[in-house]
mmCIF file of N, CA and C in Angstrom:
data_model
loop_
_atom_site.group_PDB
_atom_site.id
_atom_site.type_symbol
_atom_site.label_atom_id
_atom_site.label_comp_id
_atom_site.label_asym_id
_atom_site.label_seq_id
_atom_site.Cartn_x
_atom_site.Cartn_y
_atom_site.Cartn_z
ATOM 1 N N UNK F 1 -2.670 -186.685 12.667
ATOM 2 C CA UNK F 1 -2.151 -185.667 13.545
ATOM 3 C C UNK F 1 -0.682 -185.431 13.204
ATOM 4 N N UNK F 2 -0.329 -184.189 13.075
ATOM 5 C CA UNK F 2 1.054 -183.850 12.770
ATOM 6 C C UNK F 2 1.788 -183.484 14.046
ATOM 7 N N UNK F 3 3.077 -183.486 13.941
ATOM 8 C CA UNK F 3 3.905 -183.155 15.093
ATOM 9 C C UNK F 3 4.860 -182.033 14.729
ATOM 10 N N UNK F 4 5.222 -181.292 15.719
ATOM 11 C CA UNK F 4 6.270 -180.284 15.609
ATOM 12 C C UNK F 4 7.486 -180.883 16.308
ATOM 13 N N UNK F 5 8.636 -180.804 15.676
ATOM 14 C CA UNK F 5 9.864 -181.335 16.258
ATOM 15 C C UNK F 5 10.731 -180.168 16.698
ATOM 16 N N UNK F 6 11.281 -180.301 17.886
ATOM 17 C CA UNK F 6 12.194 -179.282 18.398
ATOM 18 C C UNK F 6 13.230 -179.957 19.277
ATOM 19 N N UNK F 7 14.320 -179.242 19.531
ATOM 20 C CA UNK F 7 15.374 -179.783 20.392
ATOM 21 C C UNK F 7 14.856 -179.945 21.820
ATOM 22 N N UNK F 8 15.295 -181.000 22.476
ATOM 23 C CA UNK F 8 14.962 -181.227 23.879
ATOM 24 C C UNK F 8 15.667 -180.179 24.732
ATOM 25 N N UNK F 9 14.957 -179.670 25.719
ATOM 26 C CA UNK F 9 15.475 -178.633 26.604
ATOM 27 C C UNK F 9 15.444 -179.135 28.047
ATOM 28 N N UNK F 10 16.276 -178.562 28.927
ATOM 29 C CA UNK F 10 16.274 -179.007 30.326
ATOM 30 C C UNK F 10 14.894 -178.979 30.983
ATOM 31 N N UNK F 11 14.080 -177.983 30.662
ATOM 32 C CA UNK F 11 12.753 -177.896 31.288
ATOM 33 C C UNK F 11 11.824 -179.031 30.857
ATOM 34 N N UNK F 12 12.190 -179.765 29.808
ATOM 35 C CA UNK F 12 11.390 -180.906 29.349
ATOM 36 C C UNK F 12 11.566 -182.145 30.221
ATOM 37 N N UNK F 13 12.586 -182.178 31.055
ATOM 38 C CA UNK F 13 12.965 -183.412 31.752
ATOM 39 C C UNK F 13 11.807 -184.127 32.446
ATOM 40 N N UNK F 14 10.970 -183.462 33.244
ATOM 41 C CA UNK F 14 9.870 -184.209 33.881
ATOM 42 C C UNK F 14 8.930 -184.861 32.867
ATOM 43 N N UNK F 15 8.613 -184.152 31.795
ATOM 44 C CA UNK F 15 7.720 -184.712 30.773
ATOM 45 C C UNK F 15 8.381 -185.876 30.044
ATOM 46 N N UNK F 16 9.683 -185.802 29.826
ATOM 47 C CA UNK F 16 10.389 -186.898 29.162
ATOM 48 C C UNK F 16 10.293 -188.173 29.991
ATOM 49 N N UNK F 17 10.468 -188.046 31.297
ATOM 50 C CA UNK F 17 10.372 -189.226 32.163
ATOM 51 C C UNK F 17 8.954 -189.789 32.164
ATOM 52 N N UNK F 18 7.967 -188.910 32.117
ATOM 53 C CA UNK F 18 6.575 -189.365 32.064
ATOM 54 C C UNK F 18 6.320 -190.150 30.784
ATOM 55 N N UNK F 19 6.818 -189.659 29.656
ATOM 56 C CA UNK F 19 6.669 -190.383 28.388
ATOM 57 C C UNK F 19 7.394 -191.718 28.467
ATOM 58 N N UNK F 20 8.609 -191.711 28.992
ATOM 59 C CA UNK F 20 9.387 -192.958 29.086
ATOM 60 C C UNK F 20 8.656 -193.994 29.925
ATOM 61 N N UNK F 21 8.064 -193.559 31.024
ATOM 62 C CA UNK F 21 7.358 -194.482 31.913
ATOM 63 C C UNK F 21 6.061 -195.002 31.290
ATOM 64 N N UNK F 22 5.525 -194.285 30.311
ATOM 65 C CA UNK F 22 4.248 -194.661 29.699
ATOM 66 C C UNK F 22 4.393 -195.537 28.462
ATOM 67 N N UNK F 23 5.623 -195.827 28.038
ATOM 68 C CA UNK F 23 5.792 -196.613 26.816
ATOM 69 C C UNK F 23 5.191 -198.006 26.977
ATOM 70 N N UNK F 24 4.701 -198.535 25.891
ATOM 71 C CA UNK F 24 4.036 -199.839 25.891
ATOM 72 C C UNK F 24 5.043 -200.977 25.965
ATOM 73 N N UNK F 25 6.137 -200.846 25.262
ATOM 74 C CA UNK F 25 7.152 -201.898 25.231
ATOM 75 C C UNK F 25 8.370 -201.449 26.027
ATOM 76 N N UNK F 26 8.923 -202.357 26.799
ATOM 77 C CA UNK F 26 10.124 -202.087 27.590
ATOM 78 C C UNK F 26 9.946 -200.885 28.519
ATOM 79 N N UNK F 27 8.819 -200.828 29.254
ATOM 80 C CA UNK F 27 8.588 -199.671 30.122
ATOM 81 C C UNK F 27 9.467 -199.702 31.372
ATOM 82 N N UNK F 28 9.783 -198.527 31.846
ATOM 83 C CA UNK F 28 10.462 -198.344 33.126
ATOM 84 C C UNK F 28 9.631 -197.350 33.911
ATOM 85 N N UNK F 29 9.249 -197.686 35.124
ATOM 86 C CA UNK F 29 8.511 -196.729 35.945
ATOM 87 C C UNK F 29 9.447 -195.590 36.348
ATOM 88 N N UNK F 30 8.868 -194.489 36.755
ATOM 89 C CA UNK F 30 9.676 -193.361 37.224
ATOM 90 C C UNK F 30 10.515 -193.793 38.419
ATOM 91 N N UNK F 31 9.960 -194.668 39.257
ATOM 92 C CA UNK F 31 10.707 -195.166 40.415
ATOM 93 C C UNK F 31 11.892 -196.030 39.984
ATOM 94 N N UNK F 32 11.681 -196.880 38.987
ATOM 95 C CA UNK F 32 12.777 -197.727 38.492
ATOM 96 C C UNK F 32 13.858 -196.877 37.840
ATOM 97 N N UNK F 33 13.448 -195.850 37.111
ATOM 98 C CA UNK F 33 14.438 -194.945 36.519
ATOM 99 C C UNK F 33 15.238 -194.251 37.612
ATOM 100 N N UNK F 34 14.546 -193.773 38.646
ATOM 101 C CA UNK F 34 15.232 -193.090 39.748
ATOM 102 C C UNK F 34 16.213 -194.032 40.443
ATOM 103 N N UNK F 35 15.816 -195.294 40.613
ATOM 104 C CA UNK F 35 16.713 -196.267 41.241
ATOM 105 C C UNK F 35 17.964 -196.489 40.401
ATOM 106 N N UNK F 36 17.854 -196.264 39.085
ATOM 107 C CA UNK F 36 19.004 -196.396 38.183
ATOM 108 C C UNK F 36 19.765 -195.077 38.037
ATOM 109 N N UNK F 37 19.369 -194.076 38.815
ATOM 110 C CA UNK F 37 20.070 -192.789 38.775
ATOM 111 C C UNK F 37 19.556 -191.829 37.723
ATOM 112 N N UNK F 38 18.398 -192.142 37.140
ATOM 113 C CA UNK F 38 17.821 -191.279 36.107
ATOM 114 C C UNK F 38 16.569 -190.619 36.680
ATOM 115 N N UNK F 39 16.664 -189.334 36.928
ATOM 116 C CA UNK F 39 15.512 -188.574 37.399
ATOM 117 C C UNK F 39 15.479 -187.242 36.659
ATOM 118 N N UNK F 40 14.470 -186.438 36.936
ATOM 119 C CA UNK F 40 14.320 -185.173 36.210
ATOM 120 C C UNK F 40 15.545 -184.289 36.381
ATOM 121 N N UNK F 41 16.109 -184.265 37.582
ATOM 122 C CA UNK F 41 17.284 -183.413 37.821
ATOM 123 C C UNK F 41 18.486 -183.885 37.009
ATOM 124 N N UNK F 42 18.714 -185.194 36.946
ATOM 125 C CA UNK F 42 19.885 -185.686 36.207
ATOM 126 C C UNK F 42 19.715 -185.489 34.703
ATOM 127 N N UNK F 43 18.499 -185.673 34.203
ATOM 128 C CA UNK F 43 18.256 -185.461 32.773
ATOM 129 C C UNK F 43 18.395 -183.981 32.436
ATOM 130 N N UNK F 44 17.803 -183.118 33.256
ATOM 131 C CA UNK F 44 17.919 -181.673 33.020
ATOM 132 C C UNK F 44 19.372 -181.234 33.065
ATOM 133 N N UNK F 45 20.118 -181.746 34.027
ATOM 134 C CA UNK F 45 21.538 -181.406 34.150
ATOM 135 C C UNK F 45 22.319 -181.879 32.926
ATOM 136 N N UNK F 46 22.038 -183.091 32.463
ATOM 137 C CA UNK F 46 22.711 -183.616 31.277
ATOM 138 C C UNK F 46 22.423 -182.791 30.041
ATOM 139 N N UNK F 47 21.172 -182.362 29.890
ATOM 140 C CA UNK F 47 20.805 -181.513 28.752
ATOM 141 C C UNK F 47 21.466 -180.143 28.867
ATOM 142 N N UNK F 48 21.469 -179.593 30.060
ATOM 143 C CA UNK F 48 22.074 -178.273 30.282
ATOM 144 C C UNK F 48 23.567 -178.291 29.978
ATOM 145 N N UNK F 49 24.242 -179.358 30.386
ATOM 146 C CA UNK F 49 25.695 -179.460 30.206
ATOM 147 C C UNK F 49 26.097 -179.888 28.795
ATOM 148 N N UNK F 50 25.143 -180.342 27.995
ATOM 149 C CA UNK F 50 25.463 -180.811 26.651
ATOM 150 C C UNK F 50 25.897 -182.263 26.600
ATOM 151 N N UNK F 51 25.881 -182.953 27.745
ATOM 152 C CA UNK F 51 26.186 -184.386 27.744
ATOM 153 C C UNK F 51 25.073 -185.139 27.023
ATOM 154 N N UNK F 52 23.837 -184.756 27.295
ATOM 155 C CA UNK F 52 22.683 -185.309 26.608
ATOM 156 C C UNK F 52 22.171 -184.289 25.604
ATOM 157 N N UNK F 53 21.694 -184.781 24.479
ATOM 158 C CA UNK F 53 21.072 -183.913 23.479
ATOM 159 C C UNK F 53 20.077 -184.748 22.700
ATOM 160 N N UNK F 54 19.070 -184.101 22.183
ATOM 161 C CA UNK F 54 18.091 -184.832 21.401
ATOM 162 C C UNK F 54 16.944 -183.964 20.958
ATOM 163 N N UNK F 55 15.881 -184.631 20.589
ATOM 164 C CA UNK F 55 14.713 -184.001 19.997
ATOM 165 C C UNK F 55 13.446 -184.490 20.681
ATOM 166 N N UNK F 56 12.418 -183.641 20.668
ATOM 167 C CA UNK F 56 11.086 -184.020 21.130
ATOM 168 C C UNK F 56 10.098 -183.783 19.995
ATOM 169 N N UNK F 57 9.006 -184.527 20.030
ATOM 170 C CA UNK F 57 7.884 -184.264 19.125
ATOM 171 C C UNK F 57 6.730 -183.781 19.987
ATOM 172 N N UNK F 58 6.114 -182.703 19.546
ATOM 173 C CA UNK F 58 4.956 -182.144 20.236
ATOM 174 C C UNK F 58 3.763 -182.190 19.291
ATOM 175 N N UNK F 59 2.630 -182.631 19.805
ATOM 176 C CA UNK F 59 1.414 -182.614 19.002
ATOM 177 C C UNK F 59 0.697 -181.282 19.152
ATOM 178 N N UNK F 60 0.998 -180.581 20.213
ATOM 179 C CA UNK F 60 0.586 -179.199 20.425
ATOM 180 C C UNK F 60 1.621 -178.609 21.373
ATOM 181 N N UNK F 61 1.774 -177.296 21.395
ATOM 182 C CA UNK F 61 2.828 -176.721 22.238
ATOM 183 C C UNK F 61 2.735 -177.212 23.688
ATOM 184 N N UNK F 62 3.852 -177.739 24.171
ATOM 185 C CA UNK F 62 3.928 -178.206 25.546
ATOM 186 C C UNK F 62 3.441 -179.620 25.776
ATOM 187 N N UNK F 63 2.957 -180.303 24.747
ATOM 188 C CA UNK F 63 2.482 -181.676 24.890
ATOM 189 C C UNK F 63 3.425 -182.599 24.130
ATOM 190 N N UNK F 64 4.330 -183.240 24.870
ATOM 191 C CA UNK F 64 5.344 -184.096 24.257
ATOM 192 C C UNK F 64 4.766 -185.481 23.994
ATOM 193 N N UNK F 65 4.840 -185.908 22.731
ATOM 194 C CA UNK F 65 4.338 -187.221 22.322
ATOM 195 C C UNK F 65 5.457 -188.243 22.225
ATOM 196 N N UNK F 66 6.695 -187.777 22.099
ATOM 197 C CA UNK F 66 7.831 -188.674 21.989
ATOM 198 C C UNK F 66 9.125 -187.896 22.074
ATOM 199 N N UNK F 67 10.209 -188.634 22.279
ATOM 200 C CA UNK F 67 11.517 -187.985 22.346
ATOM 201 C C UNK F 67 12.610 -188.998 22.072
ATOM 202 N N UNK F 68 13.776 -188.489 21.738
ATOM 203 C CA UNK F 68 14.964 -189.311 21.548
ATOM 204 C C UNK F 68 16.146 -188.520 22.086
ATOM 205 N N UNK F 69 16.950 -189.153 22.928
ATOM 206 C CA UNK F 69 18.132 -188.515 23.501
ATOM 207 C C UNK F 69 19.361 -189.369 23.245
ATOM 208 N N UNK F 70 20.485 -188.695 23.119
ATOM 209 C CA UNK F 70 21.776 -189.366 22.971
ATOM 210 C C UNK F 70 22.733 -188.851 24.026
ATOM 211 N N UNK F 71 23.631 -189.727 24.455
ATOM 212 C CA UNK F 71 24.769 -189.348 25.288
ATOM 213 C C UNK F 71 25.860 -188.974 24.295
ATOM 214 N N UNK F 72 26.029 -187.688 24.077
ATOM 215 C CA UNK F 72 26.900 -187.206 23.013
ATOM 216 C C UNK F 72 28.356 -187.631 23.212
ATOM 217 N N UNK F 73 28.970 -187.414 24.387
ATOM 218 C CA UNK F 73 30.375 -187.819 24.523
ATOM 219 C C UNK F 73 30.603 -189.318 24.323
ATOM 220 N N UNK F 74 29.634 -190.144 24.751
ATOM 221 C CA UNK F 74 29.790 -191.602 24.652
ATOM 222 C C UNK F 74 29.440 -192.141 23.271
ATOM 223 N N UNK F 75 28.773 -191.345 22.446
ATOM 224 C CA UNK F 75 28.336 -191.845 21.145
ATOM 225 C C UNK F 75 27.225 -192.867 21.260
ATOM 226 N N UNK F 76 26.409 -192.726 22.297
ATOM 227 C CA UNK F 76 25.345 -193.697 22.567
ATOM 228 C C UNK F 76 23.973 -193.090 22.316
ATOM 229 N N UNK F 77 23.154 -193.785 21.545
ATOM 230 C CA UNK F 77 21.749 -193.427 21.473
ATOM 231 C C UNK F 77 21.146 -193.914 22.782
ATOM 232 N N UNK F 78 20.702 -193.006 23.599
ATOM 233 C CA UNK F 78 20.350 -193.303 24.986
ATOM 234 C C UNK F 78 18.924 -193.805 25.128
ATOM 235 N N UNK F 79 17.976 -193.130 24.483
ATOM 236 C CA UNK F 79 16.573 -193.536 24.620
ATOM 237 C C UNK F 79 15.754 -192.984 23.454
ATOM 238 N N UNK F 80 14.821 -193.793 23.000
ATOM 239 C CA UNK F 80 13.807 -193.394 22.026
ATOM 240 C C UNK F 80 12.484 -193.848 22.611
ATOM 241 N N UNK F 81 11.570 -192.918 22.837
ATOM 242 C CA UNK F 81 10.292 -193.257 23.466
ATOM 243 C C UNK F 81 9.168 -192.452 22.825
ATOM 244 N N UNK F 82 8.066 -193.134 22.541
ATOM 245 C CA UNK F 82 6.879 -192.498 21.973
ATOM 246 C C UNK F 82 5.670 -193.011 22.754
ATOM 247 N N UNK F 83 4.758 -192.101 23.078
ATOM 248 C CA UNK F 83 3.542 -192.511 23.770
ATOM 249 C C UNK F 83 2.779 -193.534 22.927
ATOM 250 N N UNK F 84 2.188 -194.538 23.565
ATOM 251 C CA UNK F 84 1.441 -195.550 22.812
ATOM 252 C C UNK F 84 0.372 -194.950 21.893
ATOM 253 N N UNK F 85 -0.250 -193.877 22.312
ATOM 254 C CA UNK F 85 -1.304 -193.254 21.501
ATOM 255 C C UNK F 85 -0.769 -192.590 20.236
ATOM 256 N N UNK F 86 0.552 -192.485 20.122
ATOM 257 C CA UNK F 86 1.156 -191.837 18.955
ATOM 258 C C UNK F 86 2.068 -192.772 18.160
ATOM 259 N N UNK F 87 2.065 -194.056 18.504
ATOM 260 C CA UNK F 87 2.865 -195.025 17.763
ATOM 261 C C UNK F 87 2.333 -195.176 16.341
ATOM 262 N N UNK F 88 3.218 -195.547 15.431
ATOM 263 C CA UNK F 88 2.810 -195.832 14.066
ATOM 264 C C UNK F 88 2.611 -194.612 13.189
ATOM 265 N N UNK F 89 3.008 -193.455 13.657
ATOM 266 C CA UNK F 89 2.823 -192.213 12.894
ATOM 267 C C UNK F 89 4.132 -191.662 12.346
ATOM 268 N N UNK F 90 5.222 -192.397 12.569
ATOM 269 C CA UNK F 90 6.518 -191.958 12.057
ATOM 270 C C UNK F 90 7.291 -191.048 12.985
ATOM 271 N N UNK F 91 6.733 -190.749 14.156
ATOM 272 C CA UNK F 91 7.430 -189.862 15.091
ATOM 273 C C UNK F 91 8.759 -190.468 15.521
ATOM 274 N N UNK F 92 8.754 -191.753 15.856
ATOM 275 C CA UNK F 92 9.975 -192.412 16.317
ATOM 276 C C UNK F 92 11.069 -192.392 15.267
ATOM 277 N N UNK F 93 10.721 -192.692 14.029
ATOM 278 C CA UNK F 93 11.716 -192.676 12.945
ATOM 279 C C UNK F 93 12.319 -191.287 12.768
ATOM 280 N N UNK F 94 11.480 -190.273 12.809
ATOM 281 C CA UNK F 94 11.975 -188.903 12.639
ATOM 282 C C UNK F 94 12.846 -188.478 13.820
ATOM 283 N N UNK F 95 12.416 -188.801 15.028
ATOM 284 C CA UNK F 95 13.215 -188.469 16.215
ATOM 285 C C UNK F 95 14.568 -189.166 16.166
ATOM 286 N N UNK F 96 14.568 -190.439 15.772
ATOM 287 C CA UNK F 96 15.803 -191.205 15.662
ATOM 288 C C UNK F 96 16.741 -190.567 14.646
ATOM 289 N N UNK F 97 16.247 -190.254 13.471
ATOM 290 C CA UNK F 97 17.093 -189.671 12.420
ATOM 291 C C UNK F 97 17.684 -188.334 12.857
ATOM 292 N N UNK F 98 16.883 -187.506 13.496
ATOM 293 C CA UNK F 98 17.376 -186.198 13.941
ATOM 294 C C UNK F 98 18.441 -186.346 15.028
ATOM 295 N N UNK F 99 18.223 -187.292 15.938
ATOM 296 C CA UNK F 99 19.185 -187.476 17.025
ATOM 297 C C UNK F 99 20.467 -188.115 16.516
ATOM 298 N N UNK F 100 20.365 -189.025 15.557
ATOM 299 C CA UNK F 100 21.577 -189.575 14.937
ATOM 300 C C UNK F 100 22.421 -188.449 14.346
ATOM 301 N N UNK F 101 21.784 -187.475 13.727
ATOM 302 C CA UNK F 101 22.525 -186.353 13.139
ATOM 303 C C UNK F 101 23.329 -185.600 14.193
ATOM 304 N N UNK F 102 22.795 -185.480 15.398
ATOM 305 C CA UNK F 102 23.546 -184.824 16.472
ATOM 306 C C UNK F 102 24.822 -185.601 16.793
ATOM 307 N N UNK F 103 24.723 -186.923 16.780
ATOM 308 C CA UNK F 103 25.906 -187.753 17.043
ATOM 309 C C UNK F 103 26.931 -187.616 15.925
ATOM 310 N N UNK F 104 26.475 -187.602 14.673
ATOM 311 C CA UNK F 104 27.411 -187.432 13.550
ATOM 312 C C UNK F 104 28.050 -186.043 13.612
ATOM 313 N N UNK F 105 27.254 -185.017 13.913
ATOM 314 C CA UNK F 105 27.786 -183.656 13.994
ATOM 315 C C UNK F 105 28.817 -183.513 15.109
ATOM 316 N N UNK F 106 28.715 -184.362 16.131
ATOM 317 C CA UNK F 106 29.687 -184.340 17.234
ATOM 318 C C UNK F 106 30.988 -185.035 16.850
ATOM 319 N N UNK F 107 31.043 -185.619 15.651
ATOM 320 C CA UNK F 107 32.273 -186.232 15.173
ATOM 321 C C UNK F 107 32.339 -187.740 15.272
ATOM 322 N N UNK F 108 31.288 -188.367 15.768
ATOM 323 C CA UNK F 108 31.296 -189.831 15.856
ATOM 324 C C UNK F 108 31.158 -190.441 14.465
ATOM 325 N N UNK F 109 31.906 -191.497 14.219
ATOM 326 C CA UNK F 109 31.765 -192.235 12.960
ATOM 327 C C UNK F 109 31.086 -193.582 13.186
ATOM 328 N N UNK F 110 30.987 -193.984 14.447
ATOM 329 C CA UNK F 110 30.294 -195.202 14.835
ATOM 330 C C UNK F 110 29.569 -194.906 16.142
ATOM 331 N N UNK F 111 28.290 -195.266 16.204
ATOM 332 C CA UNK F 111 27.508 -195.024 17.412
ATOM 333 C C UNK F 111 26.854 -196.326 17.843
ATOM 334 N N UNK F 112 26.356 -196.359 19.063
ATOM 335 C CA UNK F 112 25.832 -197.604 19.591
ATOM 336 C C UNK F 112 24.604 -197.363 20.453
ATOM 337 N N UNK F 113 23.889 -198.442 20.704
ATOM 338 C CA UNK F 113 22.748 -198.437 21.610
ATOM 339 C C UNK F 113 22.582 -199.837 22.154
ATOM 340 N N UNK F 114 21.779 -199.959 23.191
ATOM 341 C CA UNK F 114 21.393 -201.286 23.649
ATOM 342 C C UNK F 114 19.884 -201.305 23.779
ATOM 343 N N UNK F 115 19.314 -202.468 23.535
ATOM 344 C CA UNK F 115 17.865 -202.643 23.573
ATOM 345 C C UNK F 115 17.558 -204.095 23.924
ATOM 346 N N UNK F 116 16.309 -204.391 24.059
ATOM 347 C CA UNK F 116 15.897 -205.767 24.318
ATOM 348 C C UNK F 116 16.200 -206.633 23.093
ATOM 349 N N UNK F 117 16.652 -207.857 23.301
ATOM 350 C CA UNK F 117 16.895 -208.753 22.164
ATOM 351 C C UNK F 117 15.611 -209.378 21.611
ATOM 352 N N UNK F 118 14.464 -209.069 22.198
ATOM 353 C CA UNK F 118 13.193 -209.645 21.751
ATOM 354 C C UNK F 118 12.897 -209.202 20.315
ATOM 355 N N UNK F 119 12.858 -210.144 19.361
ATOM 356 C CA UNK F 119 12.640 -209.772 17.954
ATOM 357 C C UNK F 119 11.238 -209.240 17.682
ATOM 358 N N UNK F 120 10.326 -209.383 18.627
ATOM 359 C CA UNK F 120 8.956 -208.919 18.426
ATOM 360 C C UNK F 120 8.746 -207.461 18.824
ATOM 361 N N UNK F 121 9.747 -206.844 19.416
ATOM 362 C CA UNK F 121 9.585 -205.454 19.843
ATOM 363 C C UNK F 121 9.774 -204.495 18.678
ATOM 364 N N UNK F 122 8.959 -203.451 18.665
ATOM 365 C CA UNK F 122 8.995 -202.449 17.597
ATOM 366 C C UNK F 122 10.339 -201.727 17.544
ATOM 367 N N UNK F 123 10.921 -201.446 18.696
ATOM 368 C CA UNK F 123 12.172 -200.681 18.722
ATOM 369 C C UNK F 123 13.246 -201.360 17.884
ATOM 370 N N UNK F 124 13.386 -202.636 18.071
ATOM 371 C CA UNK F 124 14.417 -203.370 17.326
ATOM 372 C C UNK F 124 14.186 -203.255 15.820
ATOM 373 N N UNK F 125 12.949 -203.374 15.392
ATOM 374 C CA UNK F 125 12.632 -203.252 13.960
ATOM 375 C C UNK F 125 12.908 -201.843 13.445
ATOM 376 N N UNK F 126 12.595 -200.845 14.248
ATOM 377 C CA UNK F 126 12.867 -199.458 13.844
ATOM 378 C C UNK F 126 14.363 -199.255 13.663
ATOM 379 N N UNK F 127 15.150 -199.748 14.615
ATOM 380 C CA UNK F 127 16.604 -199.575 14.524
ATOM 381 C C UNK F 127 17.167 -200.294 13.298
ATOM 382 N N UNK F 128 16.737 -201.527 13.066
ATOM 383 C CA UNK F 128 17.229 -202.268 11.899
ATOM 384 C C UNK F 128 16.860 -201.549 10.602
ATOM 385 N N UNK F 129 15.642 -201.048 10.513
ATOM 386 C CA UNK F 129 15.202 -200.336 9.309
ATOM 387 C C UNK F 129 15.994 -199.048 9.094
ATOM 388 N N UNK F 130 16.520 -198.482 10.184
ATOM 389 C CA UNK F 130 17.294 -197.236 10.096
ATOM 390 C C UNK F 130 18.784 -197.493 9.870
ATOM 391 N N UNK F 131 19.155 -198.747 9.645
ATOM 392 C CA UNK F 131 20.545 -199.045 9.322
ATOM 393 C C UNK F 131 21.412 -199.492 10.482
ATOM 394 N N UNK F 132 20.828 -199.676 11.654
ATOM 395 C CA UNK F 132 21.583 -200.198 12.787
ATOM 396 C C UNK F 132 21.796 -201.690 12.581
ATOM 397 N N UNK F 133 22.913 -202.206 13.077
ATOM 398 C CA UNK F 133 23.238 -203.625 12.945
ATOM 399 C C UNK F 133 23.463 -204.233 14.324
ATOM 400 N N UNK F 134 22.992 -205.457 14.467
ATOM 401 C CA UNK F 134 23.174 -206.166 15.729
ATOM 402 C C UNK F 134 24.648 -206.462 15.926
ATOM 403 N N UNK F 135 25.133 -206.223 17.140
ATOM 404 C CA UNK F 135 26.541 -206.430 17.441
ATOM 405 C C UNK F 135 26.731 -207.656 18.333
ATOM 406 N N UNK F 136 26.077 -207.656 19.485
ATOM 407 C CA UNK F 136 26.209 -208.781 20.412
ATOM 408 C C UNK F 136 25.114 -208.707 21.460
ATOM 409 N N UNK F 137 24.860 -209.834 22.115
ATOM 410 C CA UNK F 137 23.972 -209.865 23.267
ATOM 411 C C UNK F 137 24.858 -210.040 24.489
ATOM 412 N N UNK F 138 24.699 -209.117 25.430
ATOM 413 C CA UNK F 138 25.512 -209.149 26.645
ATOM 414 C C UNK F 138 24.616 -208.794 27.830
ATOM 415 N N UNK F 139 24.684 -209.586 28.867
ATOM 416 C CA UNK F 139 23.890 -209.355 30.076
ATOM 417 C C UNK F 139 22.406 -209.191 29.755
ATOM 418 N N UNK F 140 21.922 -209.970 28.794
ATOM 419 C CA UNK F 140 20.519 -209.937 28.434
ATOM 420 C C UNK F 140 20.098 -208.758 27.578
ATOM 421 N N UNK F 141 21.048 -207.971 27.097
ATOM 422 C CA UNK F 141 20.746 -206.806 26.264
ATOM 423 C C UNK F 141 21.396 -206.954 24.894
ATOM 424 N N UNK F 142 20.686 -206.511 23.875
ATOM 425 C CA UNK F 142 21.208 -206.520 22.518
ATOM 426 C C UNK F 142 21.917 -205.198 22.256
ATOM 427 N N UNK F 143 23.193 -205.276 21.921
ATOM 428 C CA UNK F 143 23.953 -204.088 21.538
ATOM 429 C C UNK F 143 23.907 -203.970 20.026
ATOM 430 N N UNK F 144 23.643 -202.746 19.574
ATOM 431 C CA UNK F 144 23.571 -202.474 18.146
ATOM 432 C C UNK F 144 24.513 -201.321 17.826
ATOM 433 N N UNK F 145 25.020 -201.320 16.598
ATOM 434 C CA UNK F 145 25.936 -200.272 16.140
ATOM 435 C C UNK F 145 25.458 -199.726 14.806
ATOM 436 N N UNK F 146 25.852 -198.495 14.562
ATOM 437 C CA UNK F 146 25.600 -197.886 13.259
ATOM 438 C C UNK F 146 26.834 -197.100 12.868
ATOM 439 N N UNK F 147 27.245 -197.283 11.625
ATOM 440 C CA UNK F 147 28.385 -196.552 11.068
ATOM 441 C C UNK F 147 27.866 -195.350 10.293
ATOM 442 N N UNK F 148 28.604 -194.278 10.357
ATOM 443 C CA UNK F 148 28.231 -193.104 9.576
ATOM 444 C C UNK F 148 28.364 -193.427 8.092
ATOM 445 N N UNK F 149 27.364 -193.057 7.339
ATOM 446 C CA UNK F 149 27.358 -193.331 5.893
ATOM 447 C C UNK F 149 28.311 -192.407 5.161
#
């Protein structure tokens, strides 16, 4: 199955949260996201204002299989999520690469993310393969950095 990649738009926000809540590894329920201040309105607002930017993969128009968003002003890769039924097809790698480009285009020379320190999680392996380097573990989270090539 192939995917179409396009920029994330404010109207995607509810679907993005649904994908995030459905991830197999490191899942967050919609309720847990809301408790952390992340809901459809805040994501849509962030995308509208340009604070958040990223890409989605669609397997058919309107059906989001994965997405990646960055907090552009902070230089942070914010989230990479792919539905379990679409893992292993390269969607995550492509979404990551496209979203990294948005951070470089914004002028960042070093960007960061945090993820689980569990070495068995796919996300960590994807980030390492894409050139991210482990920085430190703080408050139970692994911080990773990537320098612009």
